[in-house]
């Protein structure tokens, strides 16, 4: 029994990373992994030739079942829907050592994946994030290799048509811009905030109907700056701000006492912030809040 549990646990990080990319929800990804464990523990070992492949198939199909109902829920979601943020400094979503791998888990890409059908999303994630061959994908989804290739081409084209680039390739410039934004927000320096924003910047806020947030995207530097001015005036001195790597990229986190109350991720293009994805829904911040509140973590202390 111990060996069975240990073998399952050795696959847990990969399963969580797959489920999270499929669902955009850390909480649901944890539930899927738990469901996969129940199936794993209830299956005779001699019926599982390749545990990694078997678990990938189970997790993918569990996610496909959830995505069907999730799409209906998200159509009724109050205001913009954004994925749950995940702190990635400790490898929660696997190694993100290249710009391509960081893009594959970025908040901006996860938002775009919502445009795909569940099966297109599964093919895209397995191919792009986990480098599965089309033969392997065909085995996971019980489709032909030709169909896998067709679904991948269609998914990649839909993503590319929406956005050809999700983050500034200059990692240093991206980090500097985010740090400048965080410092200016902390100081209430609207002039410095303005310098970080592109003229056509868009602010997306996800409060989920639980807390106050803009129900529609705020477009343009002037309107976003006016909105930020209101936030600064309302929360000056009450929040503690820091920069933390979220979904593979530098992001702003805000704390009210011991509680994580906001995570803002940034799309940087041509040396300026082109979009901000700000999650304030407390239900979506629970996972990242637990990650940052671990003993000894300076971000949560």
Short mmCIF file of C-alpha atoms in Angstrom, two decimals:
data_model
loop_
_atom_site.label_atom_id
_atom_site.label_comp_id
_atom_site.label_asym_id
_atom_site.label_seq_id
_atom_site.Cartn_x
_atom_site.Cartn_y
_atom_site.Cartn_z
CA UNK A 1 0.00 0.00 0.00
CA UNK A 2 2.83 2.38 0.88
CA UNK A 3 4.53 1.78 -2.47
CA UNK A 4 1.23 2.44 -4.26
CA UNK A 5 0.82 5.78 -2.49
CA UNK A 6 4.45 6.74 -3.06
CA UNK A 7 4.21 5.98 -6.77
CA UNK A 8 1.08 8.09 -7.08
CA UNK A 9 2.70 10.96 -5.18
CA UNK A 10 5.66 10.90 -7.55
CA UNK A 11 3.23 11.81 -10.34
CA UNK A 12 1.21 14.37 -8.36
CA UNK A 13 3.05 17.56 -9.50
CA UNK A 14 2.65 16.63 -13.17
CA UNK A 15 -1.01 15.74 -12.69
CA UNK A 16 -1.71 19.00 -10.89
CA UNK A 17 0.07 20.98 -13.61
CA UNK A 18 -1.96 19.25 -16.31
CA UNK A 19 -5.29 19.72 -14.51
CA UNK A 20 -4.56 23.37 -13.73
CA UNK A 21 -3.73 24.19 -17.35
CA UNK A 22 -6.89 22.43 -18.46
CA UNK A 23 -9.21 24.09 -15.94
CA UNK A 24 -7.57 27.40 -14.97
CA UNK A 25 -8.49 26.59 -11.36
CA UNK A 26 -6.08 25.41 -8.69
CA UNK A 27 -8.92 24.30 -6.41
CA UNK A 28 -10.53 22.21 -9.14
CA UNK A 29 -7.14 20.82 -10.14
CA UNK A 30 -6.63 19.60 -6.58
CA UNK A 31 -10.07 17.96 -6.68
CA UNK A 32 -9.23 16.24 -9.97
CA UNK A 33 -5.97 14.87 -8.57
CA UNK A 34 -7.85 13.52 -5.56
CA UNK A 35 -10.42 11.88 -7.85
CA UNK A 36 -7.55 10.38 -9.85
CA UNK A 37 -6.12 8.93 -6.64
CA UNK A 38 -9.43 7.25 -5.84
CA UNK A 39 -9.41 5.60 -9.26
CA UNK A 40 -5.74 4.70 -8.89
CA UNK A 41 -6.25 3.09 -5.48
CA UNK A 42 -9.26 1.15 -6.76
CA UNK A 43 -7.47 -0.32 -9.78
CA UNK A 44 -5.31 -3.46 -9.67
CA UNK A 45 -1.65 -2.64 -10.34
CA UNK A 46 -1.23 -5.37 -12.96
CA UNK A 47 -3.80 -3.57 -15.11
CA UNK A 48 -1.61 -0.44 -15.28
CA UNK A 49 1.39 -0.95 -17.56
CA UNK A 50 2.51 2.70 -17.70
CA UNK A 51 1.41 4.63 -14.60
CA UNK A 52 2.28 8.06 -16.01
CA UNK A 53 0.30 7.54 -19.19
CA UNK A 54 -2.59 5.93 -17.30
CA UNK A 55 -2.83 8.85 -14.86
CA UNK A 56 -2.53 11.44 -17.65
CA UNK A 57 -5.49 9.83 -19.39
CA UNK A 58 -7.55 9.72 -16.19
CA UNK A 59 -6.77 13.34 -15.30
CA UNK A 60 -7.43 14.60 -18.82
CA UNK A 61 -10.81 12.88 -19.01
CA UNK A 62 -11.80 14.10 -15.55
CA UNK A 63 -10.95 17.62 -16.70
CA UNK A 64 -12.93 17.23 -19.92
CA UNK A 65 -15.98 16.26 -17.87
CA UNK A 66 -15.56 19.33 -15.68
CA UNK A 67 -14.96 21.71 -18.59
CA UNK A 68 -18.33 20.95 -20.08
CA UNK A 69 -20.15 22.21 -16.99
CA UNK A 70 -17.55 24.92 -16.31
CA UNK A 71 -18.28 26.58 -19.63
CA UNK A 72 -21.94 27.00 -18.71
CA UNK A 73 -21.01 28.42 -15.28
CA UNK A 74 -18.52 30.88 -16.76
CA UNK A 75 -21.08 32.21 -19.20
CA UNK A 76 -23.12 33.28 -16.15
CA UNK A 77 -20.08 34.57 -14.23
CA UNK A 78 -20.54 38.16 -12.96
CA UNK A 79 -17.94 40.23 -14.79
CA UNK A 80 -14.72 39.01 -16.40
CA UNK A 81 -13.57 35.48 -15.55
CA UNK A 82 -9.85 35.08 -14.85
CA UNK A 83 -7.90 31.94 -13.90
CA UNK A 84 -6.84 31.34 -10.31
CA UNK A 85 -3.30 32.62 -9.70
CA UNK A 86 -0.61 30.13 -8.71
CA UNK A 87 2.75 31.05 -7.17
CA UNK A 88 5.40 29.42 -9.35
CA UNK A 89 8.64 30.36 -7.61
CA UNK A 90 8.84 26.89 -6.04
CA UNK A 91 7.94 24.94 -9.18
CA UNK A 92 4.24 24.33 -8.46
CA UNK A 93 3.51 24.10 -12.21
CA UNK A 94 6.72 22.40 -13.25
CA UNK A 95 9.97 23.86 -14.62
CA UNK A 96 9.49 27.23 -16.34
CA UNK A 97 13.07 27.89 -17.34
CA UNK A 98 12.33 29.23 -20.84
CA UNK A 99 10.18 32.06 -22.18
CA UNK A 100 8.08 29.52 -24.11
CA UNK A 101 7.33 27.50 -20.97
CA UNK A 102 6.46 30.64 -19.03
CA UNK A 103 4.08 31.70 -21.79
CA UNK A 104 2.45 28.25 -21.70
CA UNK A 105 1.19 28.86 -18.17
CA UNK A 106 0.77 32.63 -18.20
CA UNK A 107 -2.51 34.18 -17.11
CA UNK A 108 -2.90 35.74 -20.56
CA UNK A 109 -2.66 32.38 -22.32
CA UNK A 110 -5.03 30.67 -19.88
CA UNK A 111 -7.59 33.38 -20.62
CA UNK A 112 -7.25 32.70 -24.35
CA UNK A 113 -7.60 28.94 -23.86
CA UNK A 114 -11.15 29.60 -22.69
CA UNK A 115 -11.98 30.20 -26.37
CA UNK A 116 -11.17 26.60 -27.28
CA UNK A 117 -13.46 23.62 -27.11
CA UNK A 118 -12.60 21.20 -24.27
CA UNK A 119 -11.00 18.71 -26.66
CA UNK A 120 -9.02 21.43 -28.48
CA UNK A 121 -7.78 22.64 -25.12
CA UNK A 122 -6.71 19.14 -24.09
CA UNK A 123 -4.76 18.63 -27.31
CA UNK A 124 -3.16 22.08 -27.08
CA UNK A 125 -2.10 21.64 -23.44
CA UNK A 126 -0.73 18.13 -23.91
CA UNK A 127 1.20 19.18 -27.00
CA UNK A 128 2.43 22.64 -26.03
CA UNK A 129 2.96 22.32 -22.27
CA UNK A 130 3.92 18.65 -21.97
CA UNK A 131 5.40 17.93 -25.41
CA UNK A 132 3.24 14.86 -25.99
CA UNK A 133 3.48 13.36 -29.45
CA UNK A 134 0.29 13.16 -31.48
CA UNK A 135 0.42 9.39 -31.06
CA UNK A 136 0.44 9.82 -27.27
CA UNK A 137 -2.35 12.40 -27.41
CA UNK A 138 -4.41 10.06 -29.56
CA UNK A 139 -4.02 7.39 -26.89
CA UNK A 140 -5.04 9.75 -24.09
CA UNK A 141 -8.13 11.06 -25.88
CA UNK A 142 -9.09 7.93 -27.83
CA UNK A 143 -8.87 9.73 -31.17
CA UNK A 144 -6.78 9.21 -34.30
CA UNK A 145 -3.37 10.83 -34.77
CA UNK A 146 -4.75 12.70 -37.77
CA UNK A 147 -7.56 14.10 -35.65
CA UNK A 148 -5.07 15.12 -32.97
CA UNK A 149 -3.01 17.02 -35.53
CA UNK A 150 -6.11 18.72 -36.93
CA UNK A 151 -7.33 19.74 -33.46
CA UNK A 152 -3.90 21.10 -32.58
CA UNK A 153 -3.66 23.15 -35.78
CA UNK A 154 -7.12 24.57 -35.16
CA UNK A 155 -6.38 25.39 -31.51
CA UNK A 156 -3.01 26.97 -32.28
CA UNK A 157 -4.54 29.08 -35.03
CA UNK A 158 -7.34 30.33 -32.75
CA UNK A 159 -4.87 31.26 -30.03
CA UNK A 160 -2.52 32.97 -32.48
CA UNK A 161 -5.36 34.91 -34.07
CA UNK A 162 -6.32 36.32 -30.68
CA UNK A 163 -2.82 37.16 -29.51
CA UNK A 164 0.49 36.47 -31.17
CA UNK A 165 2.59 37.20 -28.11
CA UNK A 166 1.70 37.00 -24.44
CA UNK A 167 4.67 38.55 -22.71
CA UNK A 168 7.70 40.71 -23.33
CA UNK A 169 10.58 38.51 -24.44
CA UNK A 170 12.90 40.75 -22.44
CA UNK A 171 12.45 39.16 -19.02
CA UNK A 172 14.51 41.86 -17.33
CA UNK A 173 12.40 44.67 -18.81
CA UNK A 174 9.20 42.86 -17.81
CA UNK A 175 10.40 42.51 -14.23
CA UNK A 176 11.55 46.14 -14.04
CA UNK A 177 8.19 47.42 -15.29
CA UNK A 178 6.26 45.35 -12.77
CA UNK A 179 8.54 46.42 -9.94
CA UNK A 180 8.12 50.06 -10.99
CA UNK A 181 4.34 49.62 -11.03
CA UNK A 182 4.38 48.04 -7.56
CA UNK A 183 6.61 50.78 -6.14
CA UNK A 184 4.48 53.56 -7.65
CA UNK A 185 1.26 51.96 -6.38
CA UNK A 186 2.78 51.58 -2.92
CA UNK A 187 3.78 55.26 -2.88
CA UNK A 188 0.54 56.48 -4.45
CA UNK A 189 2.61 58.04 -7.26
CA UNK A 190 0.16 58.33 -10.15
CA UNK A 191 2.68 60.13 -12.38
CA UNK A 192 5.05 57.18 -12.14
CA UNK A 193 2.19 54.73 -12.64
CA UNK A 194 1.24 56.52 -15.84
CA UNK A 195 4.76 56.04 -17.21
CA UNK A 196 4.43 52.26 -16.98
CA UNK A 197 1.17 52.03 -18.94
CA UNK A 198 0.68 51.69 -22.70
CA UNK A 199 -1.75 54.14 -24.30
CA UNK A 200 -4.19 51.32 -25.06
CA UNK A 201 -3.77 49.44 -21.77
CA UNK A 202 -6.74 47.30 -20.64
CA UNK A 203 -7.57 46.50 -17.00
CA UNK A 204 -9.49 43.29 -16.28
CA UNK A 205 -10.90 42.73 -12.79
CA UNK A 206 -12.32 39.48 -11.41
CA UNK A 207 -14.36 39.89 -8.24
CA UNK A 208 -16.73 37.05 -9.01
CA UNK A 209 -19.64 39.01 -7.59
CA UNK A 210 -18.13 38.43 -4.13
CA UNK A 211 -16.20 41.68 -3.81
CA UNK A 212 -16.32 44.94 -5.73
CA UNK A 213 -14.60 44.91 -9.13
CA UNK A 214 -15.17 46.50 -12.52
CA UNK A 215 -17.79 44.39 -14.34
CA UNK A 216 -16.35 45.37 -17.72
CA UNK A 217 -12.77 45.84 -18.93
CA UNK A 218 -11.41 49.36 -18.45
CA UNK A 219 -9.73 50.50 -21.65
CA UNK A 220 -7.18 53.25 -22.25
CA UNK A 221 -4.43 54.80 -20.14
CA UNK A 222 -6.53 57.76 -18.96
CA UNK A 223 -9.43 55.62 -17.71
CA UNK A 224 -7.15 53.02 -16.12
CA UNK A 225 -5.16 55.74 -14.38
CA UNK A 226 -8.35 57.32 -13.07
CA UNK A 227 -9.43 53.91 -11.77
CA UNK A 228 -6.04 53.35 -10.13
CA UNK A 229 -6.25 56.78 -8.54
CA UNK A 230 -9.50 55.74 -6.88
CA UNK A 231 -7.90 52.51 -5.62
CA UNK A 232 -4.90 54.38 -4.23
CA UNK A 233 -7.11 56.91 -2.46
CA UNK A 234 -9.33 54.20 -1.01
CA UNK A 235 -6.62 51.82 0.15
CA UNK A 236 -3.65 54.10 0.91
CA UNK A 237 -1.74 52.78 3.91
CA UNK A 238 -4.08 49.81 4.34
CA UNK A 239 -2.52 47.31 1.95
CA UNK A 240 0.94 45.74 1.85
CA UNK A 241 2.18 45.30 -1.72
CA UNK A 242 4.92 43.06 -3.06
CA UNK A 243 6.16 41.55 -6.30
CA UNK A 244 5.94 37.75 -6.55
CA UNK A 245 6.29 35.36 -9.50
CA UNK A 246 2.78 34.21 -10.42
CA UNK A 247 2.10 31.86 -13.34
CA UNK A 248 5.72 32.14 -14.39
CA UNK A 249 5.87 35.95 -14.47
CA UNK A 250 6.39 38.84 -12.03
CA UNK A 251 3.09 39.97 -10.52
CA UNK A 252 1.72 42.25 -7.81
CA UNK A 253 0.25 40.76 -4.65
CA UNK A 254 -1.67 42.81 -2.08
CA UNK A 255 -2.27 41.90 1.55
CA UNK A 256 -4.70 43.35 4.08
CA UNK A 257 -3.24 42.15 7.34
CA UNK A 258 -2.73 38.36 6.99
CA UNK A 259 -5.18 38.05 4.09
CA UNK A 260 -4.24 38.02 0.42
CA UNK A 261 -6.75 40.35 -1.25
CA UNK A 262 -5.46 40.83 -4.81
CA UNK A 263 -3.12 39.36 -7.40
CA UNK A 264 -2.42 41.40 -10.53
CA UNK A 265 -0.64 39.85 -13.52
CA UNK A 266 0.70 41.94 -16.37
CA UNK A 267 1.00 41.64 -20.13
CA UNK A 268 4.01 43.68 -21.24
CA UNK A 269 4.44 44.66 -24.85
CA UNK A 270 6.82 47.10 -26.54
CA UNK A 271 8.24 48.23 -23.21
CA UNK A 272 4.94 49.10 -21.52
CA UNK A 273 2.13 47.40 -19.62
CA UNK A 274 -0.52 46.51 -22.21
CA UNK A 275 -2.96 44.63 -19.95
CA UNK A 276 -3.54 43.92 -16.28
CA UNK A 277 -5.42 40.85 -15.03
CA UNK A 278 -6.44 41.58 -11.46
CA UNK A 279 -8.00 38.80 -9.35
CA UNK A 280 -9.75 39.98 -6.18
CA UNK A 281 -12.30 37.17 -5.83
CA UNK A 282 -11.33 35.71 -2.41
CA UNK A 283 -12.33 32.21 -3.49
CA UNK A 284 -9.76 32.35 -6.28
CA UNK A 285 -7.04 33.69 -3.98
CA UNK A 286 -7.23 30.90 -1.41
CA UNK A 287 -4.67 28.63 -3.08
CA UNK A 288 -2.07 31.36 -3.67
CA UNK A 289 -2.74 32.68 -0.16
CA UNK A 290 -1.85 29.29 1.30
CA UNK A 291 1.29 29.13 -0.83
CA UNK A 292 2.45 32.56 0.33
CA UNK A 293 1.56 32.02 3.98
CA UNK A 294 3.95 29.14 4.53
CA UNK A 295 6.29 29.67 7.51
CA UNK A 296 9.41 31.49 6.48
CA UNK A 297 7.98 32.88 3.26
CA UNK A 298 8.76 36.62 3.27
CA UNK A 299 5.83 37.41 1.01
CA UNK A 300 3.33 36.11 3.50
CA UNK A 301 5.01 37.16 6.74
#
